[in-house]
CSV table of C-alpha atoms in Angstrom, one decimal:
chain,number,residue,atom,x,y,z
S,1,MET,CA,19.6,12.5,-14.9
S,2,THR,CA,17.4,10.0,-13.3
S,3,HIS,CA,14.3,12.0,-11.2
S,4,PHE,CA,10.7,11.4,-9.6
S,5,THR,CA,7.3,13.5,-9.8
S,6,PRO,CA,3.8,12.4,-8.1
S,7,VAL,CA,1.7,10.5,-10.7
S,8,THR,CA,-1.6,12.3,-11.8
S,9,HIS,CA,-4.7,10.9,-13.4
S,10,ARG,CA,-2.4,11.7,-17.0
S,11,ASP,CA,-0.1,9.4,-16.0
S,12,LEU,CA,-2.1,6.5,-15.9
S,13,PRO,CA,-2.1,5.5,-20.0
S,14,GLU,CA,1.7,5.7,-19.9
S,15,ILE,CA,1.5,3.3,-16.4
S,16,LYS,CA,-0.5,0.7,-17.8
S,17,GLU,CA,1.4,0.4,-21.2
S,18,ILE,CA,4.5,-0.1,-18.5
S,19,TYR,CA,2.4,-2.5,-16.1
S,20,ASP,CA,0.6,-4.3,-19.2
S,21,HIS,CA,4.4,-5.2,-20.3
S,22,TYR,CA,4.9,-7.0,-17.5
S,23,ILE,CA,1.4,-9.1,-17.4
S,24,LEU,CA,1.9,-10.4,-20.5
S,25,HIS,CA,5.1,-11.4,-20.4
S,26,SER,CA,6.6,-12.0,-16.7
S,27,THR,CA,5.6,-13.2,-13.2
S,28,ALA,CA,6.8,-9.7,-11.8
S,29,THR,CA,2.7,-9.7,-11.4
S,30,PHE,CA,0.1,-12.0,-11.0
S,31,HIS,CA,-2.5,-10.0,-13.1
S,32,SER,CA,-2.9,-12.7,-16.0
S,33,GLU,CA,-4.7,-10.0,-18.9
S,34,LYS,CA,-4.3,-6.3,-19.4
S,35,ILE,CA,-5.5,-4.0,-16.9
S,36,THR,CA,-8.1,-1.8,-17.2
S,37,LEU,CA,-7.6,2.0,-16.1
S,38,PRO,CA,-10.1,1.3,-13.7
S,39,LYS,CA,-8.5,-1.0,-12.1
S,40,LEU,CA,-5.0,0.7,-11.8
S,41,GLU,CA,-6.6,3.1,-10.4
S,42,GLU,CA,-7.4,0.7,-7.8
S,43,ILE,CA,-3.7,-0.2,-7.3
S,44,ILE,CA,-1.9,3.3,-7.6
S,45,TYR,CA,-3.2,6.0,-5.8
S,46,LEU,CA,-3.0,9.2,-6.6
S,47,ASN,CA,-2.3,12.7,-4.5
S,48,ASN,CA,-2.4,10.0,-1.6
S,49,PRO,CA,0.4,11.2,1.1
S,50,ARG,CA,0.7,8.3,3.1
S,51,TYR,CA,0.7,6.1,0.1
S,52,PRO,CA,2.3,8.0,-3.0
S,53,SER,CA,3.0,7.1,-6.2
S,54,PHE,CA,6.2,8.4,-8.5
S,55,LEU,CA,7.0,8.5,-12.1
S,56,ILE,CA,10.4,7.8,-12.6
S,57,HIS,CA,11.9,10.2,-15.6
S,58,GLU,CA,15.3,9.8,-17.0
S,59,ALA,CA,15.6,13.0,-19.0
S,60,ASP,CA,12.5,13.9,-20.6
S,61,GLU,CA,11.6,10.1,-21.0
S,62,VAL,CA,9.5,8.4,-18.4
S,63,ILE,CA,11.3,5.4,-18.0
S,64,GLY,CA,9.2,3.6,-15.1
S,65,TYR,CA,7.1,3.8,-11.7
S,66,CYS,CA,7.1,3.3,-7.8
S,67,PHE,CA,4.4,3.5,-5.5
S,68,LEU,CA,3.2,2.7,-1.8
S,69,SER,CA,-0.3,1.2,-1.2
S,70,ARG,CA,-1.5,-0.3,1.6
S,71,PHE,CA,-0.8,-3.7,3.4
S,72,LYS,CA,-4.2,-4.4,4.6
S,73,LYS,CA,-7.0,-3.2,5.2
S,74,ARG,CA,-7.3,-2.4,8.7
S,75,GLN,CA,-6.0,0.5,11.0
S,76,ALA,CA,-3.4,-2.1,13.3
S,77,TYR,CA,-1.6,-2.0,9.7
S,78,ASP,CA,-1.2,1.1,9.0
S,79,ARG,CA,2.7,1.6,10.2
S,80,THR,CA,3.2,-0.7,7.3
S,81,ALA,CA,3.1,-0.7,3.1
S,82,GLU,CA,3.9,-2.6,0.2
S,83,VAL,CA,6.3,-1.5,-1.9
S,84,SER,CA,6.6,-1.4,-6.0
S,85,VAL,CA,8.9,-0.7,-8.8
S,86,TYR,CA,8.5,-1.1,-12.3
S,87,LEU,CA,10.6,0.0,-15.1
S,88,LYS,CA,10.4,0.0,-18.8
S,89,PRO,CA,12.2,-2.7,-20.1
S,90,GLY,CA,15.8,-1.6,-21.2
S,91,PHE,CA,16.0,0.4,-17.9
S,92,THR,CA,16.6,-2.5,-16.0
S,93,GLY,CA,20.1,-3.6,-14.5
S,94,LYS,CA,21.4,-0.1,-14.8
S,95,GLY,CA,21.0,0.6,-10.9
S,96,ILE,CA,17.6,2.9,-11.2
S,97,GLY,CA,15.7,0.4,-9.5
S,98,THR,CA,18.0,1.3,-6.2
S,99,LEU,CA,17.3,4.8,-6.8
S,100,ALA,CA,13.6,4.7,-6.8
S,101,MET,CA,13.6,2.5,-3.8
S,102,HIS,CA,15.6,5.2,-1.7
S,103,HIS,CA,13.0,7.4,-3.3
S,104,ILE,CA,10.0,5.8,-1.8
S,105,GLU,CA,11.8,4.6,1.4
S,106,GLY,CA,11.9,8.5,1.8
S,107,ALA,CA,8.6,8.9,1.1
S,108,ALA,CA,7.2,6.3,3.4
S,109,LYS,CA,9.2,7.7,6.6
S,110,LYS,CA,7.6,11.3,5.3
S,111,GLY,CA,4.1,9.8,5.5
S,112,GLY,CA,4.9,7.9,8.7
S,113,ILE,CA,5.6,4.5,7.7
S,114,HIS,CA,7.7,2.0,9.3
S,115,VAL,CA,7.8,-1.0,7.3
S,116,LEU,CA,8.1,-1.8,4.0
S,117,ILE,CA,6.8,-5.1,3.0
S,118,GLY,CA,7.6,-6.5,-0.9
S,119,THR,CA,5.9,-9.2,-2.1
S,120,LEU,CA,7.4,-11.4,-5.4
S,121,CYS,CA,7.7,-14.1,-7.3
S,122,GLY,CA,9.9,-16.7,-6.3
S,123,GLU,CA,11.3,-16.3,-9.4
S,124,ASN,CA,11.8,-13.1,-9.8
S,125,TYR,CA,15.6,-13.1,-8.9
S,126,ALA,CA,16.1,-9.6,-10.0
S,127,SER,CA,13.8,-8.3,-7.6
S,128,ILE,CA,15.0,-10.1,-5.1
S,129,ARG,CA,18.4,-9.2,-5.4
S,130,LEU,CA,17.3,-5.7,-5.5
S,131,LEU,CA,15.6,-6.1,-2.2
S,132,GLU,CA,18.2,-7.9,-0.4
S,133,HIS,CA,20.8,-5.2,-1.8
S,134,MET,CA,18.8,-2.7,0.1
S,135,GLY,CA,19.0,-4.2,3.1
S,136,TYR,CA,15.3,-6.2,3.2
S,137,THR,CA,15.3,-9.7,5.0
S,138,LYS,CA,13.4,-12.3,3.2
S,139,ALA,CA,10.1,-12.9,5.9
S,140,ALA,CA,7.4,-15.4,4.5
S,141,HIS,CA,8.0,-18.3,1.7
S,142,LEU,CA,4.4,-19.3,0.4
S,143,ARG,CA,4.9,-22.1,-1.9
S,144,ASN,CA,2.7,-23.0,-4.8
S,145,VAL,CA,0.1,-20.3,-4.4
S,146,GLY,CA,0.1,-19.0,-7.9
S,147,GLU,CA,-0.3,-20.1,-11.6
S,148,LYS,CA,0.5,-18.2,-14.7
S,149,PHE,CA,1.8,-19.2,-17.7
S,150,GLY,CA,1.3,-23.1,-16.7
S,151,LYS,CA,3.4,-23.0,-14.0
S,152,ILE,CA,3.0,-23.2,-10.5
S,153,LEU,CA,4.8,-19.8,-8.3
S,154,ASP,CA,5.6,-19.2,-5.2
S,155,VAL,CA,5.4,-16.2,-3.7
S,156,VAL,CA,8.0,-14.6,-1.3
S,157,MET,CA,8.0,-11.8,0.9
S,158,TYR,CA,10.4,-9.6,2.0
S,159,GLN,CA,10.5,-6.5,5.0
S,160,LYS,CA,12.7,-3.7,6.2
S,161,ASP,CA,11.8,-1.2,8.7
S,162,VAL,CA,12.2,2.2,7.1
């Protein structure tokens, strides 16, 4: 059974391992070098009721994580957050992303967030399908703004009122 627990400082090395996989093997993130633990702590907030982060468990195994982060560092945007979900390879395409999105959307509502934004590489079709399945609508398409693995990449943004 899939369940969620708040991320603690001791969970960061396992999160780093999952994230490093996506850094090295995909365009799911535009980081291009393995992340350090201090840099990861700048991305994943710990013990933050407004921008929570959760480990995703299947039985006793950590299979991913999901979190909210600030959209912009200006007070006028405090009603909005960015949503992210990362699953270990082998756990995608099984409905776990949908469960994670439902969980993080509930946490967003509790924290006073009204709008969630997903920012993705334009070729991340699996994540685009997930967001569309969850009722997010395309709000922006930024052409040729990223580069990774020698490819010029688009960024798309999806949003949903929660």
